[in-house]
Amino acid sequence: MTGSFLEEPPVSPQVQALYDEDLADGGYVWNVSRLWAHQPDTLTALFDLMSQAFKASGLSFRQRGILVTAAASALGDSYCSLAWGGKLATASEAALAAGVLNGSDDALTDQEKAMAAWARKVVKDPNATTPAEIQQLRACGLDDGQIFAITVFAALRLAFSTINDSLGAQPDAQLAESLPPEVRKAVTYGRPVAT
């Protein structure tokens, strides 16, 4: 089983390198890697572009996790919600990660709340953004370069999630089993965990 709607492609050196990275990191090949094995060089380029966009913001890994979990949950992407909900739980705490996944940002700083709200807006209705929302981000300490960077990052994450979701990528059972219960319980949307 490939964990998506597509058949797994033949293993080339690039595909094997992708799989070997998964095996070294977690001991199994992720379903999303089996999907992106159709274009591993595109995946590498997309991840490099996302890293480049986020690096320009100068923000922390925790803030990156907040952006991704807010965007993924707004889209209804269970895979990225689980993967990044787990990373955010490690960078902060499980209850905070579950809150962001549920849209409850009480445990966040004012700046983080503004960033989470912005990421959700970028995903749900980018044509409804307003100058007042930009001003709120500025008032929380972000400059225009950072606002641009987090917007590019959120939009690129949306592209990644959209491809995965459209082609039926299912979250890995091993991933779900490794997460805190609060994070698993918060993700009640999207594709079910693979069996």
PDB file of N, CA, C and O in Angstrom, residues 62-77 81 85 88 95-130 133 136-137 147 150-155 157-158 186 189:
ATOM      1  N   ARG A  62       9.540  27.427  16.905  1.00  0.00           N
ATOM      2  CA  ARG A  62       8.199  27.391  17.509  1.00  0.00           C
ATOM      3  C   ARG A  62       7.221  28.217  16.670  1.00  0.00           C
ATOM      4  O   ARG A  62       6.101  27.776  16.393  1.00  0.00           O
ATOM      5  N   GLN A  63       7.633  29.402  16.241  1.00  0.00           N
ATOM      6  CA  GLN A  63       6.761  30.242  15.428  1.00  0.00           C
ATOM      7  C   GLN A  63       6.491  29.603  14.068  1.00  0.00           C
ATOM      8  O   GLN A  63       5.382  29.706  13.537  1.00  0.00           O
ATOM      9  N   ARG A  64       7.489  28.928  13.528  1.00  0.00           N
ATOM     10  CA  ARG A  64       7.285  28.185  12.279  1.00  0.00           C
ATOM     11  C   ARG A  64       6.225  27.110  12.499  1.00  0.00           C
ATOM     12  O   ARG A  64       5.322  26.934  11.674  1.00  0.00           O
ATOM     13  N   GLY A  65       6.325  26.392  13.611  1.00  0.00           N
ATOM     14  CA  GLY A  65       5.345  25.365  13.929  1.00  0.00           C
ATOM     15  C   GLY A  65       3.943  25.928  14.084  1.00  0.00           C
ATOM     16  O   GLY A  65       2.959  25.300  13.668  1.00  0.00           O
ATOM     17  N   ILE A  66       3.828  27.100  14.671  1.00  0.00           N
ATOM     18  CA  ILE A  66       2.516  27.735  14.825  1.00  0.00           C
ATOM     19  C   ILE A  66       1.933  28.074  13.456  1.00  0.00           C
ATOM     20  O   ILE A  66       0.750  27.822  13.186  1.00  0.00           O
ATOM     21  N   LEU A  67       2.759  28.636  12.576  1.00  0.00           N
ATOM     22  CA  LEU A  67       2.284  28.952  11.227  1.00  0.00           C
ATOM     23  C   LEU A  67       1.801  27.707  10.497  1.00  0.00           C
ATOM     24  O   LEU A  67       0.730  27.714   9.878  1.00  0.00           O
ATOM     25  N   VAL A  68       2.587  26.638  10.543  1.00  0.00           N
ATOM     26  CA  VAL A  68       2.219  25.424   9.807  1.00  0.00           C
ATOM     27  C   VAL A  68       0.974  24.782  10.409  1.00  0.00           C
ATOM     28  O   VAL A  68       0.053  24.405   9.674  1.00  0.00           O
ATOM     29  N   THR A  69       0.903  24.640  11.727  1.00  0.00           N
ATOM     30  CA  THR A  69      -0.264  23.982  12.322  1.00  0.00           C
ATOM     31  C   THR A  69      -1.523  24.814  12.128  1.00  0.00           C
ATOM     32  O   THR A  69      -2.597  24.263  11.869  1.00  0.00           O
ATOM     33  N   ALA A  70      -1.407  26.139  12.209  1.00  0.00           N
ATOM     34  CA  ALA A  70      -2.575  26.988  11.972  1.00  0.00           C
ATOM     35  C   ALA A  70      -3.050  26.853  10.522  1.00  0.00           C
ATOM     36  O   ALA A  70      -4.247  26.701  10.262  1.00  0.00           O
ATOM     37  N   ALA A  71      -2.114  26.894   9.578  1.00  0.00           N
ATOM     38  CA  ALA A  71      -2.469  26.791   8.162  1.00  0.00           C
ATOM     39  C   ALA A  71      -3.021  25.400   7.830  1.00  0.00           C
ATOM     40  O   ALA A  71      -4.047  25.271   7.162  1.00  0.00           O
ATOM     41  N   ALA A  72      -2.345  24.352   8.294  1.00  0.00           N
ATOM     42  CA  ALA A  72      -2.777  22.985   7.976  1.00  0.00           C
ATOM     43  C   ALA A  72      -4.144  22.681   8.564  1.00  0.00           C
ATOM     44  O   ALA A  72      -4.990  22.066   7.911  1.00  0.00           O
ATOM     45  N   SER A  73      -4.382  23.115   9.785  1.00  0.00           N
ATOM     46  CA  SER A  73      -5.690  22.841  10.398  1.00  0.00           C
ATOM     47  C   SER A  73      -6.788  23.645   9.714  1.00  0.00           C
ATOM     48  O   SER A  73      -7.908  23.154   9.541  1.00  0.00           O
ATOM     49  N   ALA A  74      -6.489  24.889   9.285  1.00  0.00           N
ATOM     50  CA  ALA A  74      -7.482  25.689   8.570  1.00  0.00           C
ATOM     51  C   ALA A  74      -7.857  25.033   7.243  1.00  0.00           C
ATOM     52  O   ALA A  74      -9.014  25.088   6.820  1.00  0.00           O
ATOM     53  N   LEU A  75      -6.891  24.397   6.601  1.00  0.00           N
ATOM     54  CA  LEU A  75      -7.145  23.694   5.352  1.00  0.00           C
ATOM     55  C   LEU A  75      -7.867  22.364   5.587  1.00  0.00           C
ATOM     56  O   LEU A  75      -8.565  21.874   4.707  1.00  0.00           O
ATOM     57  N   GLY A  76      -7.704  21.797   6.774  1.00  0.00           N
ATOM     58  CA  GLY A  76      -8.251  20.467   7.044  1.00  0.00           C
ATOM     59  C   GLY A  76      -7.293  19.367   6.638  1.00  0.00           C
ATOM     60  O   GLY A  76      -7.700  18.240   6.351  1.00  0.00           O
ATOM     61  N   ASP A  77      -6.011  19.672   6.628  1.00  0.00           N
ATOM     62  CA  ASP A  77      -4.962  18.722   6.234  1.00  0.00           C
ATOM     63  C   ASP A  77      -4.503  17.949   7.469  1.00  0.00           C
ATOM     64  O   ASP A  77      -3.746  18.471   8.285  1.00  0.00           O
ATOM     65  N   SER A  81      -1.042  18.533   9.851  1.00  0.00           N
ATOM     66  CA  SER A  81      -1.478  18.881  11.208  1.00  0.00           C
ATOM     67  C   SER A  81      -0.863  17.943  12.231  1.00  0.00           C
ATOM     68  O   SER A  81      -0.379  18.384  13.281  1.00  0.00           O
ATOM     69  N   GLY A  85       1.938  19.339  14.343  1.00  0.00           N
ATOM     70  CA  GLY A  85       1.413  19.402  15.712  1.00  0.00           C
ATOM     71  C   GLY A  85       2.368  18.708  16.661  1.00  0.00           C
ATOM     72  O   GLY A  85       2.635  19.190  17.766  1.00  0.00           O
ATOM     73  N   LEU A  88       5.445  20.982  17.029  1.00  0.00           N
ATOM     74  CA  LEU A  88       5.126  22.119  17.888  1.00  0.00           C
ATOM     75  C   LEU A  88       5.015  21.679  19.342  1.00  0.00           C
ATOM     76  O   LEU A  88       5.457  22.395  20.244  1.00  0.00           O
ATOM     77  N   ALA A  95      -0.437  20.661  24.936  1.00  0.00           N
ATOM     78  CA  ALA A  95      -1.690  21.406  25.060  1.00  0.00           C
ATOM     79  C   ALA A  95      -1.687  22.642  24.159  1.00  0.00           C
ATOM     80  O   ALA A  95      -2.707  22.979  23.556  1.00  0.00           O
ATOM     81  N   LEU A  96      -0.545  23.321  24.060  1.00  0.00           N
ATOM     82  CA  LEU A  96      -0.443  24.483  23.181  1.00  0.00           C
ATOM     83  C   LEU A  96      -0.636  24.058  21.727  1.00  0.00           C
ATOM     84  O   LEU A  96      -1.388  24.694  20.981  1.00  0.00           O
ATOM     85  N   ALA A  97       0.021  22.976  21.318  1.00  0.00           N
ATOM     86  CA  ALA A  97      -0.108  22.488  19.942  1.00  0.00           C
ATOM     87  C   ALA A  97      -1.546  22.101  19.640  1.00  0.00           C
ATOM     88  O   ALA A  97      -2.084  22.455  18.583  1.00  0.00           O
ATOM     89  N   ALA A  98      -2.182  21.395  20.556  1.00  0.00           N
ATOM     90  CA  ALA A  98      -3.582  21.004  20.360  1.00  0.00           C
ATOM     91  C   ALA A  98      -4.471  22.230  20.249  1.00  0.00           C
ATOM     92  O   ALA A  98      -5.407  22.262  19.445  1.00  0.00           O
ATOM     93  N   GLY A  99      -4.180  23.254  21.038  1.00  0.00           N
ATOM     94  CA  GLY A  99      -4.952  24.484  20.966  1.00  0.00           C
ATOM     95  C   GLY A  99      -4.856  25.133  19.594  1.00  0.00           C
ATOM     96  O   GLY A  99      -5.872  25.540  19.016  1.00  0.00           O
ATOM     97  N   VAL A 100      -3.649  25.239  19.051  1.00  0.00           N
ATOM     98  CA  VAL A 100      -3.485  25.838  17.724  1.00  0.00           C
ATOM     99  C   VAL A 100      -4.224  24.996  16.688  1.00  0.00           C
ATOM    100  O   VAL A 100      -4.897  25.530  15.798  1.00  0.00           O
ATOM    101  N   LEU A 101      -4.151  23.679  16.805  1.00  0.00           N
ATOM    102  CA  LEU A 101      -4.858  22.798  15.872  1.00  0.00           C
ATOM    103  C   LEU A 101      -6.367  22.975  15.958  1.00  0.00           C
ATOM    104  O   LEU A 101      -7.074  22.836  14.959  1.00  0.00           O
ATOM    105  N   ASN A 102      -6.866  23.305  17.139  1.00  0.00           N
ATOM    106  CA  ASN A 102      -8.301  23.515  17.342  1.00  0.00           C
ATOM    107  C   ASN A 102      -8.737  24.951  17.091  1.00  0.00           C
ATOM    108  O   ASN A 102      -9.921  25.261  17.203  1.00  0.00           O
ATOM    109  N   GLY A 103      -7.784  25.834  16.834  1.00  0.00           N
ATOM    110  CA  GLY A 103      -8.112  27.237  16.623  1.00  0.00           C
ATOM    111  C   GLY A 103      -8.214  28.039  17.894  1.00  0.00           C
ATOM    112  O   GLY A 103      -8.680  29.178  17.894  1.00  0.00           O
ATOM    113  N   SER A 104      -7.775  27.456  19.001  1.00  0.00           N
ATOM    114  CA  SER A 104      -7.770  28.154  20.278  1.00  0.00           C
ATOM    115  C   SER A 104      -6.334  28.562  20.580  1.00  0.00           C
ATOM    116  O   SER A 104      -5.496  27.720  20.876  1.00  0.00           O
ATOM    117  N   ASP A 105      -6.090  29.854  20.528  1.00  0.00           N
ATOM    118  CA  ASP A 105      -4.721  30.346  20.626  1.00  0.00           C
ATOM    119  C   ASP A 105      -4.418  30.985  21.975  1.00  0.00           C
ATOM    120  O   ASP A 105      -3.498  31.802  22.092  1.00  0.00           O
ATOM    121  N   ASP A 106      -5.149  30.622  23.002  1.00  0.00           N
ATOM    122  CA  ASP A 106      -5.007  31.253  24.317  1.00  0.00           C
ATOM    123  C   ASP A 106      -3.590  31.164  24.878  1.00  0.00           C
ATOM    124  O   ASP A 106      -3.144  32.083  25.558  1.00  0.00           O
ATOM    125  N   ALA A 107      -2.883  30.088  24.602  1.00  0.00           N
ATOM    126  CA  ALA A 107      -1.552  29.885  25.181  1.00  0.00           C
ATOM    127  C   ALA A 107      -0.456  30.615  24.403  1.00  0.00           C
ATOM    128  O   ALA A 107       0.705  30.573  24.795  1.00  0.00           O
ATOM    129  N   LEU A 108      -0.822  31.293  23.321  1.00  0.00           N
ATOM    130  CA  LEU A 108       0.170  31.964  22.484  1.00  0.00           C
ATOM    131  C   LEU A 108       0.395  33.399  22.937  1.00  0.00           C
ATOM    132  O   LEU A 108      -0.467  34.014  23.562  1.00  0.00           O
ATOM    133  N   THR A 109       1.549  33.930  22.565  1.00  0.00           N
ATOM    134  CA  THR A 109       1.807  35.353  22.784  1.00  0.00           C
ATOM    135  C   THR A 109       0.921  36.152  21.815  1.00  0.00           C
ATOM    136  O   THR A 109       0.372  35.597  20.848  1.00  0.00           O
ATOM    137  N   ASP A 110       0.831  37.450  22.028  1.00  0.00           N
ATOM    138  CA  ASP A 110       0.033  38.287  21.121  1.00  0.00           C
ATOM    139  C   ASP A 110       0.560  38.210  19.689  1.00  0.00           C
ATOM    140  O   ASP A 110      -0.217  38.124  18.733  1.00  0.00           O
ATOM    141  N   GLN A 111       1.879  38.225  19.543  1.00  0.00           N
ATOM    142  CA  GLN A 111       2.458  38.122  18.206  1.00  0.00           C
ATOM    143  C   GLN A 111       2.106  36.776  17.570  1.00  0.00           C
ATOM    144  O   GLN A 111       1.728  36.713  16.397  1.00  0.00           O
ATOM    145  N   GLU A 112       2.233  35.699  18.336  1.00  0.00           N
ATOM    146  CA  GLU A 112       1.914  34.369  17.807  1.00  0.00           C
ATOM    147  C   GLU A 112       0.439  34.253  17.453  1.00  0.00           C
ATOM    148  O   GLU A 112       0.078  33.617  16.447  1.00  0.00           O
ATOM    149  N   LYS A 113      -0.433  34.842  18.249  1.00  0.00           N
ATOM    150  CA  LYS A 113      -1.872  34.837  17.932  1.00  0.00           C
ATOM    151  C   LYS A 113      -2.127  35.533  16.599  1.00  0.00           C
ATOM    152  O   LYS A 113      -2.904  35.042  15.766  1.00  0.00           O
ATOM    153  N   ALA A 114      -1.487  36.686  16.406  1.00  0.00           N
ATOM    154  CA  ALA A 114      -1.656  37.419  15.149  1.00  0.00           C
ATOM    155  C   ALA A 114      -1.130  36.605  13.967  1.00  0.00           C
ATOM    156  O   ALA A 114      -1.753  36.564  12.899  1.00  0.00           O
ATOM    157  N   MET A 115      -0.001  35.919  14.164  1.00  0.00           N
ATOM    158  CA  MET A 115       0.570  35.100  13.097  1.00  0.00           C
ATOM    159  C   MET A 115      -0.332  33.912  12.762  1.00  0.00           C
ATOM    160  O   MET A 115      -0.540  33.591  11.582  1.00  0.00           O
ATOM    161  N   ALA A 116      -0.879  33.263  13.780  1.00  0.00           N
ATOM    162  CA  ALA A 116      -1.774  32.126  13.545  1.00  0.00           C
ATOM    163  C   ALA A 116      -3.030  32.576  12.806  1.00  0.00           C
ATOM    164  O   ALA A 116      -3.481  31.919  11.859  1.00  0.00           O
ATOM    165  N   ALA A 117      -3.592  33.694  13.227  1.00  0.00           N
ATOM    166  CA  ALA A 117      -4.785  34.227  12.557  1.00  0.00           C
ATOM    167  C   ALA A 117      -4.481  34.566  11.103  1.00  0.00           C
ATOM    168  O   ALA A 117      -5.289  34.295  10.200  1.00  0.00           O
ATOM    169  N   TRP A 118      -3.304  35.152  10.870  1.00  0.00           N
ATOM    170  CA  TRP A 118      -2.905  35.497   9.506  1.00  0.00           C
ATOM    171  C   TRP A 118      -2.753  34.238   8.650  1.00  0.00           C
ATOM    172  O   TRP A 118      -3.234  34.189   7.511  1.00  0.00           O
ATOM    173  N   ALA A 119      -2.087  33.216   9.171  1.00  0.00           N
ATOM    174  CA  ALA A 119      -1.906  31.971   8.409  1.00  0.00           C
ATOM    175  C   ALA A 119      -3.255  31.360   8.046  1.00  0.00           C
ATOM    176  O   ALA A 119      -3.450  30.882   6.926  1.00  0.00           O
ATOM    177  N   ARG A 120      -4.196  31.373   8.984  1.00  0.00           N
ATOM    178  CA  ARG A 120      -5.532  30.827   8.699  1.00  0.00           C
ATOM    179  C   ARG A 120      -6.234  31.636   7.608  1.00  0.00           C
ATOM    180  O   ARG A 120      -6.906  31.072   6.743  1.00  0.00           O
ATOM    181  N   LYS A 121      -6.075  32.955   7.645  1.00  0.00           N
ATOM    182  CA  LYS A 121      -6.713  33.815   6.650  1.00  0.00           C
ATOM    183  C   LYS A 121      -6.102  33.575   5.271  1.00  0.00           C
ATOM    184  O   LYS A 121      -6.813  33.533   4.270  1.00  0.00           O
ATOM    185  N   VAL A 122      -4.776  33.435   5.211  1.00  0.00           N
ATOM    186  CA  VAL A 122      -4.100  33.167   3.938  1.00  0.00           C
ATOM    187  C   VAL A 122      -4.642  31.883   3.322  1.00  0.00           C
ATOM    188  O   VAL A 122      -4.865  31.802   2.111  1.00  0.00           O
ATOM    189  N   VAL A 123      -4.904  30.879   4.147  1.00  0.00           N
ATOM    190  CA  VAL A 123      -5.415  29.603   3.660  1.00  0.00           C
ATOM    191  C   VAL A 123      -6.880  29.691   3.274  1.00  0.00           C
ATOM    192  O   VAL A 123      -7.289  29.244   2.205  1.00  0.00           O
ATOM    193  N   LYS A 124      -7.692  30.266   4.135  1.00  0.00           N
ATOM    194  CA  LYS A 124      -9.142  30.236   3.933  1.00  0.00           C
ATOM    195  C   LYS A 124      -9.655  31.243   2.915  1.00  0.00           C
ATOM    196  O   LYS A 124     -10.561  30.936   2.145  1.00  0.00           O
ATOM    197  N   ASP A 125      -9.140  32.471   2.947  1.00  0.00           N
ATOM    198  CA  ASP A 125      -9.692  33.501   2.074  1.00  0.00           C
ATOM    199  C   ASP A 125      -8.692  34.634   1.875  1.00  0.00           C
ATOM    200  O   ASP A 125      -8.838  35.710   2.449  1.00  0.00           O
ATOM    201  N   PRO A 126      -7.687  34.413   1.048  1.00  0.00           N
ATOM    202  CA  PRO A 126      -6.652  35.438   0.882  1.00  0.00           C
ATOM    203  C   PRO A 126      -7.188  36.749   0.300  1.00  0.00           C
ATOM    204  O   PRO A 126      -6.599  37.806   0.523  1.00  0.00           O
ATOM    205  N   ASN A 127      -8.295  36.699  -0.419  1.00  0.00           N
ATOM    206  CA  ASN A 127      -8.860  37.928  -0.980  1.00  0.00           C
ATOM    207  C   ASN A 127      -9.595  38.769   0.054  1.00  0.00           C
ATOM    208  O   ASN A 127      -9.999  39.892  -0.245  1.00  0.00           O
ATOM    209  N   ALA A 128      -9.753  38.246   1.256  1.00  0.00           N
ATOM    210  CA  ALA A 128     -10.453  38.984   2.308  1.00  0.00           C
ATOM    211  C   ALA A 128      -9.491  39.640   3.301  1.00  0.00           C
ATOM    212  O   ALA A 128      -9.934  40.209   4.289  1.00  0.00           O
ATOM    213  N   THR A 129      -8.202  39.548   3.045  1.00  0.00           N
ATOM    214  CA  THR A 129      -7.250  40.197   3.950  1.00  0.00           C
ATOM    215  C   THR A 129      -7.396  41.711   3.851  1.00  0.00           C
ATOM    216  O   THR A 129      -7.828  42.241   2.813  1.00  0.00           O
ATOM    217  N   THR A 130      -7.028  42.397   4.936  1.00  0.00           N
ATOM    218  CA  THR A 130      -7.221  43.842   4.986  1.00  0.00           C
ATOM    219  C   THR A 130      -5.953  44.551   5.477  1.00  0.00           C
ATOM    220  O   THR A 130      -5.110  43.936   6.133  1.00  0.00           O
ATOM    221  N   GLU A 133      -5.392  44.086   9.193  1.00  0.00           N
ATOM    222  CA  GLU A 133      -4.716  42.861   9.639  1.00  0.00           C
ATOM    223  C   GLU A 133      -3.202  42.997   9.501  1.00  0.00           C
ATOM    224  O   GLU A 133      -2.454  42.513  10.356  1.00  0.00           O
ATOM    225  N   GLN A 136      -2.131  45.034  12.372  1.00  0.00           N
ATOM    226  CA  GLN A 136      -2.102  44.242  13.607  1.00  0.00           C
ATOM    227  C   GLN A 136      -0.803  43.448  13.709  1.00  0.00           C
ATOM    228  O   GLN A 136      -0.202  43.354  14.781  1.00  0.00           O
ATOM    229  N   LEU A 137      -0.348  42.885  12.589  1.00  0.00           N
ATOM    230  CA  LEU A 137       0.927  42.171  12.578  1.00  0.00           C
ATOM    231  C   LEU A 137       2.077  43.123  12.901  1.00  0.00           C
ATOM    232  O   LEU A 137       2.975  42.787  13.661  1.00  0.00           O
ATOM    233  N   ILE A 147       6.456  40.056   7.484  1.00  0.00           N
ATOM    234  CA  ILE A 147       5.081  39.773   7.063  1.00  0.00           C
ATOM    235  C   ILE A 147       5.085  39.129   5.680  1.00  0.00           C
ATOM    236  O   ILE A 147       4.372  38.148   5.438  1.00  0.00           O
ATOM    237  N   ILE A 150       6.423  35.415   6.099  1.00  0.00           N
ATOM    238  CA  ILE A 150       5.487  34.423   6.654  1.00  0.00           C
ATOM    239  C   ILE A 150       4.329  34.164   5.700  1.00  0.00           C
ATOM    240  O   ILE A 150       3.776  33.065   5.675  1.00  0.00           O
ATOM    241  N   THR A 151       3.978  35.166   4.887  1.00  0.00           N
ATOM    242  CA  THR A 151       2.910  34.966   3.903  1.00  0.00           C
ATOM    243  C   THR A 151       3.377  34.024   2.800  1.00  0.00           C
ATOM    244  O   THR A 151       2.650  33.102   2.409  1.00  0.00           O
ATOM    245  N   VAL A 152       4.595  34.234   2.307  1.00  0.00           N
ATOM    246  CA  VAL A 152       5.151  33.327   1.289  1.00  0.00           C
ATOM    247  C   VAL A 152       5.252  31.916   1.865  1.00  0.00           C
ATOM    248  O   VAL A 152       4.857  30.936   1.219  1.00  0.00           O
ATOM    249  N   PHE A 153       5.757  31.808   3.080  1.00  0.00           N
ATOM    250  CA  PHE A 153       5.906  30.499   3.709  1.00  0.00           C
ATOM    251  C   PHE A 153       4.555  29.796   3.837  1.00  0.00           C
ATOM    252  O   PHE A 153       4.421  28.624   3.474  1.00  0.00           O
ATOM    253  N   ALA A 154       3.545  30.507   4.340  1.00  0.00           N
ATOM    254  CA  ALA A 154       2.216  29.899   4.500  1.00  0.00           C
ATOM    255  C   ALA A 154       1.639  29.479   3.153  1.00  0.00           C
ATOM    256  O   ALA A 154       1.036  28.395   3.035  1.00  0.00           O
ATOM    257  N   ALA A 155       1.827  30.288   2.126  1.00  0.00           N
ATOM    258  CA  ALA A 155       1.303  29.948   0.806  1.00  0.00           C
ATOM    259  C   ALA A 155       2.014  28.729   0.212  1.00  0.00           C
ATOM    260  O   ALA A 155       1.377  27.874  -0.416  1.00  0.00           O
ATOM    261  N   ARG A 157       3.416  26.323   2.000  1.00  0.00           N
ATOM    262  CA  ARG A 157       2.918  25.187   2.775  1.00  0.00           C
ATOM    263  C   ARG A 157       1.538  24.772   2.272  1.00  0.00           C
ATOM    264  O   ARG A 157       1.224  23.574   2.213  1.00  0.00           O
ATOM    265  N   LEU A 158       0.722  25.735   1.908  1.00  0.00           N
ATOM    266  CA  LEU A 158      -0.601  25.439   1.352  1.00  0.00           C
ATOM    267  C   LEU A 158      -0.468  24.652   0.059  1.00  0.00           C
ATOM    268  O   LEU A 158      -1.201  23.677  -0.163  1.00  0.00           O
ATOM    269  N   ALA A 186      -6.843  16.219  18.683  1.00  0.00           N
ATOM    270  CA  ALA A 186      -7.201  17.511  18.081  1.00  0.00           C
ATOM    271  C   ALA A 186      -7.446  17.409  16.588  1.00  0.00           C
ATOM    272  O   ALA A 186      -8.139  18.251  16.002  1.00  0.00           O
ATOM    273  N   TYR A 189     -10.165  15.874  11.392  1.00  0.00           N
ATOM    274  CA  TYR A 189     -10.514  16.275  10.031  1.00  0.00           C
ATOM    275  C   TYR A 189      -9.514  15.663   9.061  1.00  0.00           C
ATOM    276  O   TYR A 189      -8.497  15.097   9.470  1.00  0.00           O
TER     277      TYR A 189
END
